[in-house]
């Protein structure tokens, strides 16, 4: 089975920082990758799909890139509302595996 | 507005059974595949199971295969997860999630319910 690995597991940053989270697949998944944001006690929220497509209503400071086995989620200028845990997810070949998550903390 | 409301969670003993429900509204339910995703306390997201819009195709994570059964009643706009032979490691918040692309199994999840907590303990 294809494994999804995120790095780092935890990231400390300040408001206004540019933040990048990486997700690696153990085999190529083309562009079948989504990113989600989850806050404590809440359901996940879709941010990005097909590696780089921004979900409607999501602020433009969020962007995704990559294809094949390496993907990134970038927050161009971190806002107070962005402190949360972020997950990548592959969705191909009848498998919907998540990465282990990256927690973005206040520095 | 799309809404997904889960119910049926609770405390159950190891080896017991539980059925979760997820009532959907705000979209044509039968057009979309649906999934269950769980999250153990303090842990990450784990995909559990998915079902096609017509209910004909089902998929399971290895961790639940043979113990859990996903189903749907399109006349009631309701998704189910029958959980049998429950183990302590099944303790989690269970979310139902809607696929983002109609009539497609290769899709992300664009809408999630609020979750229902299942606790397996004696």
mmCIF file of C-alpha atoms in Angstrom:
data_model
loop_
_atom_site.group_PDB
_atom_site.id
_atom_site.type_symbol
_atom_site.label_atom_id
_atom_site.label_comp_id
_atom_site.label_asym_id
_atom_site.label_seq_id
_atom_site.Cartn_x
_atom_site.Cartn_y
_atom_site.Cartn_z
ATOM 1 C CA UNK A 1 0.000 0.000 0.000
ATOM 2 C CA UNK A 2 1.166 3.554 -0.720
ATOM 3 C CA UNK A 3 2.289 5.417 2.393
ATOM 4 C CA UNK A 4 1.904 9.155 2.892
ATOM 5 C CA UNK A 5 4.560 10.896 4.998
ATOM 6 C CA UNK A 6 4.328 14.498 6.120
ATOM 7 C CA UNK A 7 7.132 16.705 7.397
ATOM 8 C CA UNK A 8 7.627 18.274 9.775
ATOM 9 C CA UNK A 9 5.331 16.752 12.402
ATOM 10 C CA UNK A 10 5.273 20.054 14.291
ATOM 11 C CA UNK A 11 6.110 23.518 13.068
ATOM 12 C CA UNK A 12 6.494 26.649 15.211
ATOM 13 C CA UNK A 13 5.884 29.906 13.380
ATOM 14 C CA UNK A 14 4.851 33.507 13.894
ATOM 15 C CA UNK A 15 2.030 35.521 12.394
ATOM 16 C CA UNK A 16 3.154 36.768 8.987
ATOM 17 C CA UNK A 17 5.604 33.903 8.387
ATOM 18 C CA UNK A 18 5.656 31.916 5.161
ATOM 19 C CA UNK A 19 5.026 28.281 6.056
ATOM 20 C CA UNK A 20 5.643 25.185 3.946
ATOM 21 C CA UNK A 21 4.519 21.645 4.743
ATOM 22 C CA UNK A 22 5.715 18.669 2.711
ATOM 23 C CA UNK A 23 3.881 15.445 1.914
ATOM 24 C CA UNK A 24 5.642 12.526 0.250
ATOM 25 C CA UNK A 25 4.018 9.450 -1.294
ATOM 26 C CA UNK A 26 5.907 6.153 -1.383
ATOM 27 C CA UNK A 27 4.817 5.732 -5.034
ATOM 28 C CA UNK A 28 3.513 8.128 -7.640
ATOM 29 C CA UNK A 29 -0.042 9.308 -7.108
ATOM 30 C CA UNK A 30 -0.026 11.758 -10.038
ATOM 31 C CA UNK A 31 -1.902 14.814 -8.721
ATOM 32 C CA UNK A 32 -4.489 12.937 -6.663
ATOM 33 C CA UNK A 33 -3.722 14.758 -3.448
ATOM 34 C CA UNK A 34 -5.805 16.885 -1.093
ATOM 35 C CA UNK A 35 -4.953 19.032 1.906
ATOM 36 C CA UNK A 36 -7.167 19.533 4.955
ATOM 37 C CA UNK A 37 -7.059 21.829 7.975
ATOM 38 C CA UNK A 38 -8.331 20.651 11.348
ATOM 39 C CA UNK A 39 -8.763 22.650 14.516
ATOM 40 C CA UNK A 40 -9.166 21.027 17.963
ATOM 41 C CA UNK A 41 -12.592 19.476 18.458
ATOM 42 C CA UNK A 42 -13.671 20.281 14.901
ATOM 43 C CA UNK A 43 -14.093 18.313 11.691
ATOM 44 C CA UNK A 44 -11.433 18.619 8.993
ATOM 45 C CA UNK A 45 -11.915 21.266 6.328
ATOM 46 C CA UNK A 46 -10.880 20.837 2.696
ATOM 47 C CA UNK A 47 -8.311 23.407 1.538
ATOM 48 C CA UNK A 48 -6.742 22.071 -1.665
ATOM 49 C CA UNK A 49 -7.622 19.262 -4.081
ATOM 50 C CA UNK A 50 -5.906 17.794 -7.117
ATOM 51 C CA UNK A 51 -2.621 18.978 -5.588
ATOM 52 C CA UNK A 52 -3.048 22.653 -6.455
ATOM 53 C CA UNK A 53 -6.735 23.536 -6.846
ATOM 54 C CA UNK A 54 -8.011 25.884 -4.149
ATOM 55 C CA UNK A 55 -11.378 24.924 -2.670
ATOM 56 C CA UNK A 56 -14.040 27.605 -2.944
ATOM 57 C CA UNK A 57 -13.998 30.016 -0.016
ATOM 58 C CA UNK A 58 -10.460 29.162 1.096
ATOM 59 C CA UNK A 59 -8.183 32.228 1.405
ATOM 60 C CA UNK A 60 -5.685 32.699 -1.408
ATOM 61 C CA UNK A 61 -2.756 32.659 1.048
ATOM 62 C CA UNK A 62 -3.083 28.858 0.896
ATOM 63 C CA UNK A 63 -1.528 27.162 -2.128
ATOM 64 C CA UNK A 64 -0.539 23.644 -3.105
ATOM 65 C CA UNK A 65 1.999 22.298 -5.548
ATOM 66 C CA UNK A 66 3.660 19.098 -6.657
ATOM 67 C CA UNK A 67 2.915 15.907 -8.512
ATOM 68 C CA UNK A 68 4.080 12.326 -8.508
ATOM 69 C CA UNK A 69 5.529 11.684 -5.068
ATOM 70 C CA UNK A 70 6.308 15.103 -3.582
ATOM 71 C CA UNK A 71 3.803 17.777 -2.653
ATOM 72 C CA UNK A 72 3.790 20.992 -0.663
ATOM 73 C CA UNK A 73 1.207 23.130 1.094
ATOM 74 C CA UNK A 74 2.267 26.747 1.476
ATOM 75 C CA UNK A 75 0.704 29.452 3.606
ATOM 76 C CA UNK A 76 2.121 32.698 2.246
ATOM 77 C CA UNK A 77 1.524 34.830 5.357
ATOM 78 C CA UNK A 78 0.420 32.944 8.455
ATOM 79 C CA UNK A 79 -2.660 34.368 10.147
ATOM 80 C CA UNK A 80 -3.904 33.754 13.711
ATOM 81 C CA UNK A 81 -6.745 31.595 12.343
ATOM 82 C CA UNK A 82 -4.241 29.285 10.615
ATOM 83 C CA UNK A 83 -2.823 27.696 13.753
ATOM 84 C CA UNK A 84 -4.143 24.156 13.321
ATOM 85 C CA UNK A 85 -3.177 20.671 12.189
ATOM 86 C CA UNK A 86 -2.847 19.996 8.461
ATOM 87 C CA UNK A 87 -3.270 16.639 6.743
ATOM 88 C CA UNK A 88 -2.513 15.490 3.221
ATOM 89 C CA UNK A 89 -4.586 12.698 1.658
ATOM 90 C CA UNK A 90 -4.140 10.580 -1.443
ATOM 91 C CA UNK A 91 -7.333 9.619 -3.258
ATOM 92 C CA UNK A 92 -6.581 7.222 -6.071
ATOM 93 C CA UNK A 93 -6.794 3.510 -6.768
ATOM 94 C CA UNK A 94 -9.630 3.095 -4.262
ATOM 95 C CA UNK A 95 -7.507 4.263 -1.370
ATOM 96 C CA UNK A 96 -7.949 7.435 0.637
ATOM 97 C CA UNK A 97 -4.924 7.362 2.952
ATOM 98 C CA UNK A 98 -3.990 10.350 5.109
ATOM 99 C CA UNK A 99 -0.591 11.586 6.158
ATOM 100 C CA UNK A 100 0.124 11.662 9.888
ATOM 101 C CA UNK A 101 -0.482 15.392 10.173
ATOM 102 C CA UNK A 102 1.535 18.569 10.752
ATOM 103 C CA UNK A 103 0.693 20.768 13.715
ATOM 104 C CA UNK A 104 1.353 24.464 13.171
ATOM 105 C CA UNK A 105 1.982 26.114 16.537
ATOM 106 C CA UNK A 106 2.496 29.680 17.659
ATOM 107 C CA UNK A 107 6.178 30.514 18.082
ATOM 108 C CA UNK B 1 -26.294 24.137 2.437
ATOM 109 C CA UNK B 2 -24.747 20.682 2.678
ATOM 110 C CA UNK B 3 -25.164 19.101 6.109
ATOM 111 C CA UNK B 4 -24.029 15.758 7.494
ATOM 112 C CA UNK B 5 -25.199 14.738 10.962
ATOM 113 C CA UNK B 6 -23.806 11.612 12.585
ATOM 114 C CA UNK B 7 -25.376 9.693 15.447
ATOM 115 C CA UNK B 8 -25.165 6.324 17.161
ATOM 116 C CA UNK B 9 -21.892 6.642 19.011
ATOM 117 C CA UNK B 10 -21.493 5.646 22.644
ATOM 118 C CA UNK B 11 -19.827 3.304 25.092
ATOM 119 C CA UNK B 12 -19.662 -0.371 24.131
ATOM 120 C CA UNK B 13 -17.823 -3.342 25.585
ATOM 121 C CA UNK B 14 -15.052 -5.118 23.687
ATOM 122 C CA UNK B 15 -16.587 -7.644 21.315
ATOM 123 C CA UNK B 16 -19.802 -5.665 21.105
ATOM 124 C CA UNK B 17 -21.563 -4.014 18.188
ATOM 125 C CA UNK B 18 -22.735 -0.534 17.280
ATOM 126 C CA UNK B 19 -24.379 1.055 14.241
ATOM 127 C CA UNK B 20 -23.554 4.599 13.260
ATOM 128 C CA UNK B 21 -25.819 6.725 11.082
ATOM 129 C CA UNK B 22 -25.174 9.856 9.055
ATOM 130 C CA UNK B 23 -28.132 11.841 7.748
ATOM 131 C CA UNK B 24 -27.339 14.020 4.739
ATOM 132 C CA UNK B 25 -29.118 17.088 3.397
ATOM 133 C CA UNK B 26 -28.523 19.889 0.936
ATOM 134 C CA UNK B 27 -27.391 17.771 -2.022
ATOM 135 C CA UNK B 28 -28.545 14.868 -4.178
ATOM 136 C CA UNK B 29 -27.382 12.100 -1.862
ATOM 137 C CA UNK B 30 -27.515 9.216 -4.349
ATOM 138 C CA UNK B 31 -25.171 11.030 -6.752
ATOM 139 C CA UNK B 32 -22.217 11.025 -4.391
ATOM 140 C CA UNK B 33 -20.036 8.351 -2.859
ATOM 141 C CA UNK B 34 -19.602 8.638 0.894
ATOM 142 C CA UNK B 35 -16.982 7.653 3.432
ATOM 143 C CA UNK B 36 -16.347 7.093 7.099
ATOM 144 C CA UNK B 37 -13.133 8.451 8.612
ATOM 145 C CA UNK B 38 -12.104 8.046 12.251
ATOM 146 C CA UNK B 39 -9.750 9.786 14.627
ATOM 147 C CA UNK B 40 -8.529 8.135 17.820
ATOM 148 C CA UNK B 41 -8.012 10.470 20.780
ATOM 149 C CA UNK B 42 -4.973 12.658 20.155
ATOM 150 C CA UNK B 43 -4.184 10.881 16.875
ATOM 151 C CA UNK B 44 -4.453 11.566 13.172
ATOM 152 C CA UNK B 45 -7.151 10.836 10.619
ATOM 153 C CA UNK B 46 -7.703 7.252 9.465
ATOM 154 C CA UNK B 47 -9.875 6.375 6.466
ATOM 155 C CA UNK B 48 -12.247 3.543 7.421
ATOM 156 C CA UNK B 49 -14.610 2.796 4.526
ATOM 157 C CA UNK B 50 -16.193 4.175 1.361
ATOM 158 C CA UNK B 51 -19.327 3.355 -0.635
ATOM 159 C CA UNK B 52 -20.430 4.325 -4.133
ATOM 160 C CA UNK B 53 -23.511 6.434 -4.742
ATOM 161 C CA UNK B 54 -25.661 3.445 -5.674
ATOM 162 C CA UNK B 55 -24.276 1.335 -2.828
ATOM 163 C CA UNK B 56 -22.962 -1.331 -5.196
ATOM 164 C CA UNK B 57 -19.254 -0.821 -4.452
ATOM 165 C CA UNK B 58 -17.728 -0.798 -0.993
ATOM 166 C CA UNK B 59 -14.161 -0.440 0.220
ATOM 167 C CA UNK B 60 -12.591 -0.981 3.632
ATOM 168 C CA UNK B 61 -9.340 -0.307 5.440
ATOM 169 C CA UNK B 62 -7.518 -3.499 6.400
ATOM 170 C CA UNK B 63 -7.947 -2.604 10.083
ATOM 171 C CA UNK B 64 -11.738 -3.007 9.881
ATOM 172 C CA UNK B 65 -12.243 -5.447 7.002
ATOM 173 C CA UNK B 66 -14.495 -8.317 8.014
ATOM 174 C CA UNK B 67 -15.773 -6.496 11.113
ATOM 175 C CA UNK B 68 -17.345 -3.292 9.766
ATOM 176 C CA UNK B 69 -20.000 -2.946 7.050
ATOM 177 C CA UNK B 70 -20.819 0.283 5.257
ATOM 178 C CA UNK B 71 -24.227 0.742 3.663
ATOM 179 C CA UNK B 72 -26.622 3.464 2.597
ATOM 180 C CA UNK B 73 -30.351 4.039 2.156
ATOM 181 C CA UNK B 74 -30.747 6.601 -0.604
ATOM 182 C CA UNK B 75 -34.490 6.889 0.053
ATOM 183 C CA UNK B 76 -33.647 8.160 3.541
ATOM 184 C CA UNK B 77 -30.488 10.117 2.612
ATOM 185 C CA UNK B 78 -28.685 8.103 5.256
ATOM 186 C CA UNK B 79 -25.257 6.467 5.450
ATOM 187 C CA UNK B 80 -24.555 3.678 7.945
ATOM 188 C CA UNK B 81 -21.587 1.945 9.506
ATOM 189 C CA UNK B 82 -22.299 -1.362 11.229
ATOM 190 C CA UNK B 83 -19.418 -2.123 13.590
ATOM 191 C CA UNK B 84 -19.069 -5.635 15.002
ATOM 192 C CA UNK B 85 -16.398 -7.344 17.134
ATOM 193 C CA UNK B 86 -15.325 -3.981 18.453
ATOM 194 C CA UNK B 87 -11.881 -3.582 20.000
ATOM 195 C CA UNK B 88 -10.331 -0.992 22.278
ATOM 196 C CA UNK B 89 -8.338 0.321 19.312
ATOM 197 C CA UNK B 90 -11.611 1.195 17.533
ATOM 198 C CA UNK B 91 -12.167 3.953 20.087
ATOM 199 C CA UNK B 92 -12.363 7.175 18.079
ATOM 200 C CA UNK B 93 -14.483 9.992 16.788
ATOM 201 C CA UNK B 94 -16.133 8.736 13.605
ATOM 202 C CA UNK B 95 -16.817 11.260 10.841
ATOM 203 C CA UNK B 96 -18.922 10.765 7.758
ATOM 204 C CA UNK B 97 -17.647 12.600 4.707
ATOM 205 C CA UNK B 98 -19.050 13.404 1.269
ATOM 206 C CA UNK B 99 -17.037 12.904 -1.893
ATOM 207 C CA UNK B 100 -16.381 16.115 -3.786
ATOM 208 C CA UNK B 101 -16.921 14.801 -7.303
ATOM 209 C CA UNK B 102 -20.318 13.366 -8.304
ATOM 210 C CA UNK B 103 -20.486 9.766 -9.498
ATOM 211 C CA UNK B 104 -16.760 9.239 -8.888
ATOM 212 C CA UNK B 105 -14.822 7.077 -6.442
ATOM 213 C CA UNK B 106 -11.526 8.842 -7.097
ATOM 214 C CA UNK B 107 -12.267 11.977 -5.133
ATOM 215 C CA UNK B 108 -11.351 14.018 -2.096
ATOM 216 C CA UNK B 109 -13.859 14.719 0.695
ATOM 217 C CA UNK B 110 -15.415 18.168 0.478
ATOM 218 C CA UNK B 111 -17.823 18.106 3.409
ATOM 219 C CA UNK B 112 -17.618 16.430 6.820
ATOM 220 C CA UNK B 113 -20.045 15.850 9.665
ATOM 221 C CA UNK B 114 -19.322 16.924 13.231
ATOM 222 C CA UNK B 115 -18.409 13.388 14.298
ATOM 223 C CA UNK B 116 -19.713 10.884 16.826
ATOM 224 C CA UNK B 117 -17.578 9.373 19.590
ATOM 225 C CA UNK B 118 -17.289 5.609 19.931
ATOM 226 C CA UNK B 119 -15.654 4.312 23.103
ATOM 227 C CA UNK B 120 -14.828 0.616 23.403
ATOM 228 C CA UNK B 121 -14.108 -0.251 26.998
ATOM 229 C CA UNK B 122 -15.139 -2.667 29.715
#
